[in-house]
mmCIF file of C-alpha atoms (C1' of nucleotides) in Angstrom:
data_model
loop_
_atom_site.group_PDB
_atom_site.id
_atom_site.type_symbol
_atom_site.label_atom_id
_atom_site.label_comp_id
_atom_site.label_asym_id
_atom_site.label_seq_id
_atom_site.Cartn_x
_atom_site.Cartn_y
_atom_site.Cartn_z
ATOM 1 C CA MET A 1 9.324 12.641 102.982
ATOM 2 C CA ARG A 2 11.702 13.597 100.262
ATOM 3 C CA LEU A 3 15.346 14.380 99.930
ATOM 4 C CA SER A 4 16.770 15.497 96.611
ATOM 5 C CA THR A 5 19.482 17.629 95.089
ATOM 6 C CA LYS A 6 17.176 20.578 95.617
ATOM 7 C CA GLY A 7 17.413 19.954 99.340
ATOM 8 C CA ARG A 8 21.155 19.615 99.032
ATOM 9 C CA TYR A 9 21.389 22.963 97.281
ATOM 10 C CA ALA A 10 19.397 24.549 100.068
ATOM 11 C CA VAL A 11 21.526 22.996 102.803
ATOM 12 C CA THR A 12 24.854 23.877 101.199
ATOM 13 C CA ALA A 13 23.645 27.428 100.567
ATOM 14 C CA MET A 14 22.628 27.724 104.206
ATOM 15 C CA LEU A 15 26.011 26.341 105.220
ATOM 16 C CA ASP A 16 27.529 29.075 103.089
ATOM 17 C CA LEU A 17 25.595 31.649 105.100
ATOM 18 C CA ALA A 18 26.605 30.026 108.365
ATOM 19 C CA LEU A 19 30.267 30.048 107.374
ATOM 20 C CA ASN A 20 30.471 33.491 105.768
ATOM 21 C CA GLY A 21 27.720 35.495 107.408
ATOM 22 C CA GLN A 22 29.805 36.532 110.426
ATOM 23 C CA ASP A 23 30.882 39.887 109.072
ATOM 24 C CA GLY A 24 28.068 41.255 106.954
ATOM 25 C CA PRO A 25 25.439 39.713 104.708
ATOM 26 C CA VAL A 26 26.250 37.262 101.910
ATOM 27 C CA THR A 27 24.930 38.002 98.440
ATOM 28 C CA LEU A 28 23.224 35.409 96.305
ATOM 29 C CA ALA A 29 25.746 36.257 93.606
ATOM 30 C CA ASP A 30 28.487 35.067 95.955
ATOM 31 C CA ILE A 31 26.655 31.876 96.813
ATOM 32 C CA SER A 32 25.915 31.326 93.148
ATOM 33 C CA GLU A 33 29.601 31.453 92.368
ATOM 34 C CA ASN A 34 30.669 29.537 95.465
ATOM 35 C CA GLN A 35 28.221 26.701 94.973
ATOM 36 C CA GLY A 36 27.854 26.684 91.213
ATOM 37 C CA ILE A 37 24.104 27.215 91.333
ATOM 38 C CA SER A 38 22.354 29.634 89.011
ATOM 39 C CA LEU A 39 21.459 32.969 90.582
ATOM 40 C CA SER A 40 17.816 32.855 89.637
ATOM 41 C CA TYR A 41 17.369 29.329 90.935
ATOM 42 C CA LEU A 42 18.895 30.435 94.211
ATOM 43 C CA GLU A 43 16.392 33.269 94.328
ATOM 44 C CA GLN A 44 13.598 30.728 94.096
ATOM 45 C CA LEU A 45 15.085 28.589 96.825
ATOM 46 C CA PHE A 46 15.609 31.612 99.032
ATOM 47 C CA ALA A 47 12.035 32.741 98.490
ATOM 48 C CA ALA A 48 11.003 29.479 100.148
ATOM 49 C CA LEU A 49 13.608 29.813 102.902
ATOM 50 C CA ARG A 50 12.551 33.388 103.529
ATOM 51 C CA ALA A 51 8.895 32.373 103.809
ATOM 52 C CA LYS A 52 9.894 30.029 106.641
ATOM 53 C CA LYS A 53 12.013 32.772 108.262
ATOM 54 C CA LEU A 54 15.149 30.688 107.870
ATOM 55 C CA VAL A 55 16.940 33.591 106.176
ATOM 56 C CA ARG A 56 16.613 37.359 106.327
ATOM 57 C CA GLY A 57 17.267 39.509 103.266
ATOM 58 C CA VAL A 58 18.793 42.993 103.239
ATOM 59 C CA ARG A 59 18.304 45.034 100.110
ATOM 60 C CA GLY A 60 20.465 47.577 98.417
ATOM 61 C CA PRO A 61 24.226 47.895 97.980
ATOM 62 C CA GLY A 62 26.101 46.012 100.655
ATOM 63 C CA GLY A 63 22.999 43.927 101.165
ATOM 64 C CA GLY A 64 22.548 40.181 101.015
ATOM 65 C CA TYR A 65 21.300 37.448 103.265
ATOM 66 C CA PHE A 66 21.705 36.518 106.920
ATOM 67 C CA LEU A 67 20.556 33.417 108.693
ATOM 68 C CA GLY A 68 17.106 34.022 110.142
ATOM 69 C CA ARG A 69 18.105 32.455 113.455
ATOM 70 C CA GLU A 70 21.272 31.286 115.129
ATOM 71 C CA ALA A 71 22.942 28.376 113.349
ATOM 72 C CA ASP A 72 22.268 26.109 116.306
ATOM 73 C CA GLU A 73 18.576 26.922 116.050
ATOM 74 C CA ILE A 74 18.222 25.780 112.440
ATOM 75 C CA SER A 75 17.856 22.061 111.830
ATOM 76 C CA ILE A 76 18.417 20.206 108.590
ATOM 77 C CA ALA A 77 14.781 19.135 108.760
ATOM 78 C CA ASN A 78 13.770 22.804 108.811
ATOM 79 C CA ILE A 79 15.686 23.479 105.631
ATOM 80 C CA ILE A 80 14.572 20.392 103.731
ATOM 81 C CA CYS A 81 10.961 21.008 104.677
ATOM 82 C CA ALA A 82 11.141 24.589 103.455
ATOM 83 C CA VAL A 83 12.194 23.695 99.918
ATOM 84 C CA ASP A 84 10.930 20.135 99.496
ATOM 85 C CA GLU A 85 7.681 20.494 101.415
ATOM 86 C CA TRP A 86 7.615 16.808 102.268
ATOM 87 C CA VAL A 87 4.184 16.776 103.932
ATOM 88 C CA GLU A 88 3.812 13.531 102.089
ATOM 89 C CA PHE A 89 2.221 11.492 104.843
ATOM 90 C CA THR A 90 0.197 8.627 103.463
ATOM 91 C CA ARG A 91 -2.210 8.153 106.298
ATOM 92 C CA CYS A 92 -4.862 6.806 103.897
ATOM 93 C CA GLN A 93 -6.940 9.905 104.174
ATOM 94 C CA GLY A 94 -10.449 8.686 103.704
ATOM 95 C CA LYS A 95 -10.320 8.887 99.954
ATOM 96 C CA GLN A 96 -8.121 5.883 99.329
ATOM 97 C CA ASP A 97 -9.665 2.834 100.928
ATOM 98 C CA CYS A 98 -7.551 0.463 102.904
ATOM 99 C CA ARG A 99 -7.760 -2.585 100.653
ATOM 100 C CA GLY A 100 -8.370 -4.883 103.555
ATOM 101 C CA GLY A 101 -5.791 -3.218 105.744
ATOM 102 C CA GLN A 102 -2.866 -4.339 103.631
ATOM 103 C CA ARG A 103 -2.095 -1.096 101.879
ATOM 104 C CA CYS A 104 -2.853 0.897 104.950
ATOM 105 C CA LEU A 105 -0.524 -1.231 107.050
ATOM 106 C CA THR A 106 2.504 -0.750 104.818
ATOM 107 C CA HIS A 107 1.686 2.946 104.533
ATOM 108 C CA SER A 108 1.614 3.260 108.250
ATOM 109 C CA LEU A 109 4.931 1.447 108.548
ATOM 110 C CA TRP A 110 6.370 3.865 106.015
ATOM 111 C CA ASP A 111 5.010 6.789 107.975
ATOM 112 C CA ASP A 112 6.741 5.464 111.065
ATOM 113 C CA LEU A 113 10.012 5.344 109.156
ATOM 114 C CA SER A 114 9.401 8.781 107.688
ATOM 115 C CA ARG A 115 8.871 10.114 111.168
ATOM 116 C CA GLN A 116 12.094 8.507 112.383
ATOM 117 C CA ILE A 117 14.061 10.122 109.590
ATOM 118 C CA TYR A 118 12.436 13.459 110.315
ATOM 119 C CA ASP A 119 13.285 13.236 114.019
ATOM 120 C CA PHE A 120 16.842 12.330 113.099
ATOM 121 C CA LEU A 121 17.263 15.350 110.820
ATOM 122 C CA GLU A 122 15.520 17.576 113.340
ATOM 123 C CA GLU A 123 18.336 16.865 115.784
ATOM 124 C CA ILE A 124 21.110 17.963 113.431
ATOM 125 C CA THR A 125 21.671 21.715 113.191
ATOM 126 C CA LEU A 126 23.747 23.838 110.865
ATOM 127 C CA ALA A 127 26.022 24.566 113.803
ATOM 128 C CA ASP A 128 26.510 20.823 114.340
ATOM 129 C CA LEU A 129 27.626 20.311 110.755
ATOM 130 C CA VAL A 130 30.039 23.227 110.847
ATOM 131 C CA GLU A 131 31.439 22.061 114.158
ATOM 132 C CA ARG A 132 31.875 18.438 113.130
ATOM 133 C CA GLY A 133 33.455 19.512 109.865
ATOM 134 C CA ARG A 134 35.969 21.606 111.752
ATOM 135 C CA ASN A 135 36.907 18.723 114.009
ATOM 136 C CA SER A 136 37.219 16.024 111.396
ATOM 137 C CA ASP A 137 39.396 18.174 109.131
ATOM 138 C CA ALA A 138 36.876 17.752 106.377
ATOM 139 C CA GLY A 139 38.177 19.506 103.329
ATOM 140 C CA CYS A 140 39.011 18.489 99.853
ATOM 141 C CA ASP A 141 41.965 16.408 98.931
ATOM 142 C CA ARG A 142 44.814 18.727 99.719
ATOM 143 C CA HIS A 143 47.063 18.025 96.794
ATOM 144 C CA LYS A 144 47.763 20.782 94.344
ATOM 145 C CA GLY A 145 45.312 23.428 95.437
ATOM 146 C CA ASP A 146 47.031 23.954 98.755
ATOM 147 C CA GLN A 147 48.629 27.309 98.262
ATOM 148 C CA LEU A 148 45.554 28.783 96.646
ATOM 149 C CA LEU A 149 43.316 27.342 99.280
ATOM 150 C CA ASP A 150 45.519 28.565 102.080
ATOM 151 C CA GLU A 151 45.698 32.064 100.644
ATOM 152 C CA MET A 152 41.970 32.355 100.545
ATOM 153 C CA THR A 153 41.312 30.881 103.930
ATOM 154 C CA GLY A 154 43.940 33.072 105.484
ATOM 155 C CA LYS A 155 46.353 30.385 106.594
ATOM 156 C CA ALA A 156 50.057 31.032 106.638
ATOM 157 C CA ALA A 157 51.858 29.636 103.606
ATOM 158 C CA MET B 1 21.767 10.919 98.693
ATOM 159 C CA ARG B 2 18.204 10.898 97.574
ATOM 160 C CA LEU B 3 14.897 9.828 98.959
ATOM 161 C CA SER B 4 11.789 10.094 96.817
ATOM 162 C CA THR B 5 8.432 8.480 96.242
ATOM 163 C CA LYS B 6 10.254 5.944 94.120
ATOM 164 C CA GLY B 7 12.148 4.850 97.210
ATOM 165 C CA ARG B 8 8.912 4.778 99.151
ATOM 166 C CA TYR B 9 7.347 2.500 96.562
ATOM 167 C CA ALA B 10 10.289 0.164 96.812
ATOM 168 C CA VAL B 11 10.202 0.079 100.606
ATOM 169 C CA THR B 12 6.450 -0.478 100.865
ATOM 170 C CA ALA B 13 6.658 -3.197 98.213
ATOM 171 C CA MET B 14 9.422 -4.893 100.171
ATOM 172 C CA LEU B 15 7.331 -4.561 103.320
ATOM 173 C CA ASP B 16 4.574 -6.297 101.403
ATOM 174 C CA LEU B 17 6.940 -9.186 100.715
ATOM 175 C CA ALA B 18 8.069 -9.297 104.326
ATOM 176 C CA LEU B 19 4.484 -9.403 105.550
ATOM 177 C CA ASN B 20 3.010 -11.805 103.008
ATOM 178 C CA GLY B 21 5.919 -13.927 101.842
ATOM 179 C CA GLN B 22 5.725 -16.423 104.697
ATOM 180 C CA ASP B 23 3.685 -19.005 102.851
ATOM 181 C CA GLY B 24 4.693 -18.908 99.223
ATOM 182 C CA PRO B 25 5.834 -16.190 96.846
ATOM 183 C CA VAL B 26 3.966 -12.933 96.305
ATOM 184 C CA THR B 27 3.085 -11.913 92.770
ATOM 185 C CA LEU B 28 3.699 -8.447 91.431
ATOM 186 C CA ALA B 29 0.033 -8.412 90.465
ATOM 187 C CA ASP B 30 -0.838 -8.737 94.162
ATOM 188 C CA ILE B 31 1.565 -5.999 95.171
ATOM 189 C CA SER B 32 0.280 -3.846 92.353
ATOM 190 C CA GLU B 33 -3.222 -4.136 93.700
ATOM 191 C CA ASN B 34 -2.186 -3.906 97.354
ATOM 192 C CA GLN B 35 -0.056 -0.822 96.915
ATOM 193 C CA GLY B 36 -1.795 0.856 93.999
ATOM 194 C CA ILE B 37 1.336 0.870 91.838
ATOM 195 C CA SER B 38 1.228 -0.047 88.162
ATOM 196 C CA LEU B 39 2.403 -3.571 87.392
ATOM 197 C CA SER B 40 4.938 -2.535 84.800
ATOM 198 C CA TYR B 41 6.452 0.108 87.022
ATOM 199 C CA LEU B 42 6.793 -2.496 89.739
ATOM 200 C CA GLU B 43 8.599 -4.720 87.269
ATOM 201 C CA GLN B 44 11.121 -1.968 86.702
ATOM 202 C CA LEU B 45 11.613 -1.425 90.410
ATOM 203 C CA PHE B 46 11.990 -5.157 90.987
ATOM 204 C CA ALA B 47 14.518 -5.432 88.190
ATOM 205 C CA ALA B 48 16.684 -3.070 90.241
ATOM 206 C CA LEU B 49 15.961 -4.913 93.480
ATOM 207 C CA ARG B 50 16.728 -8.230 91.820
ATOM 208 C CA ALA B 51 20.034 -6.921 90.500
ATOM 209 C CA LYS B 52 21.037 -6.203 94.095
ATOM 210 C CA LYS B 53 19.801 -9.641 95.218
ATOM 211 C CA LEU B 54 17.258 -8.062 97.520
ATOM 212 C CA VAL B 55 14.471 -10.158 96.007
ATOM 213 C CA ARG B 56 14.330 -13.541 94.297
ATOM 214 C CA GLY B 57 11.848 -14.231 91.503
ATOM 215 C CA VAL B 58 10.134 -17.543 90.814
ATOM 216 C CA ARG B 59 8.618 -17.983 87.386
ATOM 217 C CA GLY B 60 5.573 -19.822 86.214
ATOM 218 C CA PRO B 61 2.175 -20.414 87.753
ATOM 219 C CA GLY B 62 2.278 -20.178 91.517
ATOM 220 C CA GLY B 63 5.412 -18.101 91.153
ATOM 221 C CA GLY B 64 6.159 -14.620 92.400
ATOM 222 C CA TYR B 65 8.774 -12.956 94.581
ATOM 223 C CA PHE B 66 10.517 -13.770 97.845
ATOM 224 C CA LEU B 67 12.839 -11.601 99.852
ATOM 225 C CA GLY B 68 16.409 -12.284 98.776
ATOM 226 C CA ARG B 69 17.577 -12.441 102.384
ATOM 227 C CA GLU B 70 15.990 -12.561 105.803
ATOM 228 C CA ALA B 71 14.015 -9.446 106.670
ATOM 229 C CA ASP B 72 16.479 -8.599 109.435
ATOM 230 C CA GLU B 73 19.305 -8.687 106.905
ATOM 231 C CA ILE B 74 17.789 -6.083 104.600
ATOM 232 C CA SER B 75 18.251 -2.459 105.562
ATOM 233 C CA ILE B 76 16.280 0.511 104.330
ATOM 234 C CA ALA B 77 19.535 1.914 102.959
ATOM 235 C CA ASN B 78 19.922 -1.261 100.862
ATOM 236 C CA ILE B 79 16.515 -0.741 99.310
ATOM 237 C CA ILE B 80 16.810 2.974 98.672
ATOM 238 C CA CYS B 81 20.242 2.529 97.150
ATOM 239 C CA ALA B 82 18.972 -0.163 94.804
ATOM 240 C CA VAL B 83 16.317 1.991 93.182
ATOM 241 C CA ASP B 84 17.592 5.531 93.736
ATOM 242 C CA GLU B 85 21.294 4.853 93.222
ATOM 243 C CA TRP B 86 22.286 7.743 95.437
ATOM 244 C CA VAL B 87 26.022 7.514 94.801
ATOM 245 C CA GLU B 88 25.715 11.245 94.662
ATOM 246 C CA PHE B 89 28.812 12.094 96.631
ATOM 247 C CA THR B 90 30.121 15.504 95.752
ATOM 248 C CA ARG B 91 33.738 14.990 96.662
ATOM 249 C CA CYS B 92 34.750 17.509 93.980
ATOM 250 C CA GLN B 93 36.151 14.862 91.751
ATOM 251 C CA GLY B 94 38.954 16.585 89.944
ATOM 252 C CA LYS B 95 36.743 17.974 87.243
ATOM 253 C CA GLN B 96 35.047 20.654 89.272
ATOM 254 C CA ASP B 97 37.663 22.831 90.895
ATOM 255 C CA CYS B 98 37.322 23.842 94.475
ATOM 256 C CA ARG B 99 36.733 27.541 94.017
ATOM 257 C CA GLY B 100 39.161 28.420 96.721
ATOM 258 C CA GLY B 101 37.984 25.766 99.125
ATOM 259 C CA GLN B 102 34.619 27.354 99.706
ATOM 260 C CA ARG B 103 32.547 25.087 97.522
ATOM 261 C CA CYS B 104 34.568 22.080 98.484
ATOM 262 C CA LEU B 105 34.089 22.793 102.180
ATOM 263 C CA THR B 106 30.314 22.943 102.024
ATOM 264 C CA HIS B 107 30.307 19.867 99.789
ATOM 265 C CA SER B 108 32.338 17.988 102.296
ATOM 266 C CA LEU B 109 30.008 19.049 105.088
ATOM 267 C CA TRP B 110 27.092 17.801 102.997
ATOM 268 C CA ASP B 111 28.882 14.530 102.417
ATOM 269 C CA ASP B 112 29.298 14.144 106.163
ATOM 270 C CA LEU B 113 25.574 14.645 106.608
ATOM 271 C CA SER B 114 24.808 12.304 103.746
ATOM 272 C CA ARG B 115 26.943 9.676 105.389
ATOM 273 C CA GLN B 116 25.157 10.168 108.697
ATOM 274 C CA ILE B 117 21.791 9.659 107.044
ATOM 275 C CA TYR B 118 23.081 6.595 105.263
ATOM 276 C CA ASP B 119 24.398 5.078 108.488
ATOM 277 C CA PHE B 120 21.072 5.814 110.130
ATOM 278 C CA LEU B 121 19.087 4.049 107.402
ATOM 279 C CA GLU B 122 21.608 1.213 107.339
ATOM 280 C CA GLU B 123 20.684 0.414 110.939
ATOM 281 C CA ILE B 124 16.966 0.066 110.247
ATOM 282 C CA THR B 125 15.877 -3.249 108.742
ATOM 283 C CA LEU B 126 12.612 -4.432 107.264
ATOM 284 C CA ALA B 127 12.219 -6.659 110.297
ATOM 285 C CA ASP B 128 12.601 -3.628 112.579
ATOM 286 C CA LEU B 129 9.817 -1.784 110.809
ATOM 287 C CA VAL B 130 7.479 -4.745 110.931
ATOM 288 C CA GLU B 131 8.288 -5.344 114.573
ATOM 289 C CA ARG B 132 7.900 -1.716 115.649
ATOM 290 C CA GLY B 133 4.679 -1.480 113.695
ATOM 291 C CA ARG B 134 3.341 -4.464 115.559
ATOM 292 C CA ASN B 135 4.297 -3.041 118.937
ATOM 293 C CA SER B 136 3.110 0.496 118.458
ATOM 294 C CA ASP B 137 -0.234 -0.653 117.148
ATOM 295 C CA ALA B 138 0.464 1.122 113.928
ATOM 296 C CA GLY B 139 -2.340 0.376 111.576
ATOM 297 C CA CYS B 140 -4.936 2.452 109.961
ATOM 298 C CA ASP B 141 -7.686 3.984 111.946
ATOM 299 C CA ARG B 142 -9.055 0.843 113.440
ATOM 300 C CA HIS B 143 -12.679 1.205 112.522
ATOM 301 C CA LYS B 144 -14.123 -1.344 110.199
ATOM 302 C CA GLY B 145 -11.099 -3.321 109.058
ATOM 303 C CA ASP B 146 -10.262 -4.673 112.475
ATOM 304 C CA GLN B 147 -11.165 -8.316 112.124
ATOM 305 C CA LEU B 148 -9.541 -8.639 108.734
ATOM 306 C CA LEU B 149 -6.378 -6.902 109.845
ATOM 307 C CA ASP B 150 -6.162 -9.027 112.962
ATOM 308 C CA GLU B 151 -6.519 -12.161 110.917
ATOM 309 C CA MET B 152 -3.597 -11.146 108.742
ATOM 310 C CA THR B 153 -1.295 -10.124 111.547
ATOM 311 C CA GLY B 154 -2.254 -13.128 113.607
ATOM 312 C CA LYS B 155 -3.579 -11.317 116.638
ATOM 313 C CA ALA B 156 -6.264 -12.854 118.770
ATOM 314 C CA ALA B 157 -9.657 -11.341 118.139
ATOM 315 C "C1'" DA C 1 18.720 63.452 93.050
ATOM 316 C "C1'" DT C 2 20.896 60.142 90.598
ATOM 317 C "C1'" DT C 3 22.976 55.866 90.148
ATOM 318 C "C1'" DA C 4 24.415 51.429 91.285
ATOM 319 C "C1'" DT C 5 23.435 47.470 93.918
ATOM 320 C "C1'" DA C 6 21.074 43.579 95.226
ATOM 321 C "C1'" DA C 7 16.883 41.766 96.986
ATOM 322 C "C1'" DC C 8 12.425 40.418 95.152
ATOM 323 C "C1'" DT C 9 8.934 38.761 91.505
ATOM 324 C "C1'" DT C 10 6.909 36.494 87.495
ATOM 325 C "C1'" DA C 11 6.799 33.948 83.266
ATOM 326 C "C1'" DG C 12 8.621 30.782 80.229
ATOM 327 C "C1'" DT C 13 11.498 26.633 78.984
ATOM 328 C "C1'" DA C 14 15.045 22.845 78.358
ATOM 329 C "C1'" DA C 15 16.439 18.812 80.651
ATOM 330 C "C1'" DT C 16 15.593 15.263 83.617
ATOM 331 C "C1'" DT C 17 13.000 12.051 86.292
ATOM 332 C "C1'" DT C 18 8.771 9.666 87.347
ATOM 333 C "C1'" DA C 19 5.327 6.629 86.435
ATOM 334 C "C1'" DC C 20 3.005 4.436 83.195
ATOM 335 C "C1'" DT C 21 1.470 1.833 78.598
ATOM 336 C "C1'" DA C 22 2.348 -1.520 75.171
ATOM 337 C "C1'" DG C 23 4.125 -5.499 73.373
ATOM 338 C "C1'" DG C 24 6.496 -8.924 73.520
ATOM 339 C "C1'" DG C 25 9.780 -13.205 75.250
ATOM 340 C "C1'" DA C 26 11.210 -17.104 78.558
ATOM 341 C "C1'" DA C 27 10.525 -20.285 82.283
ATOM 342 C "C1'" DT C 28 7.559 -23.163 84.791
ATOM 343 C "C1'" DT C 29 3.361 -25.586 86.296
ATOM 344 C "C1'" DA C 30 -1.006 -28.008 85.313
ATOM 345 C "C1'" DT D 1 -0.226 -27.614 75.131
ATOM 346 C "C1'" DA D 2 -1.972 -23.886 77.637
ATOM 347 C "C1'" DA D 3 -1.932 -20.793 81.373
ATOM 348 C "C1'" DT D 4 0.741 -18.214 84.417
ATOM 349 C "C1'" DT D 5 4.155 -15.230 85.902
ATOM 350 C "C1'" DC D 6 8.551 -13.434 85.688
ATOM 351 C "C1'" DC D 7 11.408 -10.831 82.586
ATOM 352 C "C1'" DC D 8 12.784 -7.334 79.011
ATOM 353 C "C1'" DT D 9 12.627 -3.237 75.852
ATOM 354 C "C1'" DA D 10 10.826 0.822 73.891
ATOM 355 C "C1'" DG D 11 7.963 4.659 73.914
ATOM 356 C "C1'" DT D 12 5.454 8.459 76.373
ATOM 357 C "C1'" DA D 13 2.625 11.664 79.387
ATOM 358 C "C1'" DA D 14 3.222 14.106 83.499
ATOM 359 C "C1'" DA D 15 5.786 16.136 86.889
ATOM 360 C "C1'" DT D 16 9.857 18.147 88.704
ATOM 361 C "C1'" DT D 17 14.275 20.384 88.338
ATOM 362 C "C1'" DA D 18 17.117 23.877 87.086
ATOM 363 C "C1'" DC D 19 17.672 27.562 84.412
ATOM 364 C "C1'" DT D 20 16.946 32.111 81.388
ATOM 365 C "C1'" DA D 21 14.888 36.415 80.838
ATOM 366 C "C1'" DA D 22 13.019 40.603 82.136
ATOM 367 C "C1'" DG D 23 11.447 43.096 85.009
ATOM 368 C "C1'" DT D 24 10.225 45.972 90.043
ATOM 369 C "C1'" DT D 25 11.491 47.711 94.632
ATOM 370 C "C1'" DA D 26 14.400 49.125 98.434
ATOM 371 C "C1'" DT D 27 18.664 50.997 99.921
ATOM 372 C "C1'" DA D 28 23.431 52.852 100.036
ATOM 373 C "C1'" DA D 29 26.877 55.588 97.930
ATOM 374 C "C1'" DT D 30 28.026 59.447 94.771
#
DNA sequence: ATTATAACTTAGTAATTTACTAGGGAATTA
DNA sequence: TAATTCCCTAGTAAATTACTAAGTTATAAT
């Protein structure tokens, strides 16, 4: 089990697709600028996401990326697993002896926890996040950037 | 938000304390051998845990470490935070502009998720893990270490 | 057809984090 | 006094992260 900034990059990039992929594909160049992640690093992340069919690429001019499935069919666990490959279960696999059960016991307790976290993240989908964000008026502090923000998001001034 | 092998080390070490700290303190040397973590690395981890009052050290011969509070008063979030210092909230803090709301929106959605994970881990205590492990018969493959393990966990043979 | 676009691929690298080694000091017990 | 164990600092090898560079391939527009 692992959860790092790499996973965060992947999730926010996928959120970007979920939010902006309605009318046509989203280019990595766009995401790069939106999220402040280098283009080439994004390409690496998306290679992993593509391998797990979480995104679908379209080449050529006007191309870009779509979500590989509906947003409510993609869990956070799916995304994290794709880029962080957390198959880090410590079920003392033969090699490492159990040191009288003590090490093995704590490992097994950790595995239980790891499983709980996985199940938790498996239940949260991209669609959930977008939906909850919409409801709770989650946005940045609306102080001075209001006009600019409203212009871009299409709200009336 | 972050969750790495460092956090796992900290949690399993704390589990070690919870399991073996009933009758007297547990030495880092014991934990080192139990968990297969280098002594000096453990000292670094415990420096962080000590700073957050999650453990209490006793010096001198016969010394070692106790839990700083009762096992049901120590959450997994407490432990992870102590060693991984995940204060990694991306609430675009003035410096980084919002790029027309787009970056800020996904960041805020991530923060929501991060908060959800935190709340989840805040609800799980060391005592919970130990208890659930006992109930679900979580141990290693019960082949040869049975008697020894049963002795330690106090089960009848 | 040619050209521009944007996905794909590979190799290399700076920066950071992880996990450890080494060498001590300070408190406490025997 | 001596042994033990926590405590502290500095240095370092290994791994990971995040990026740069330099391409190739597929597709759409001209």
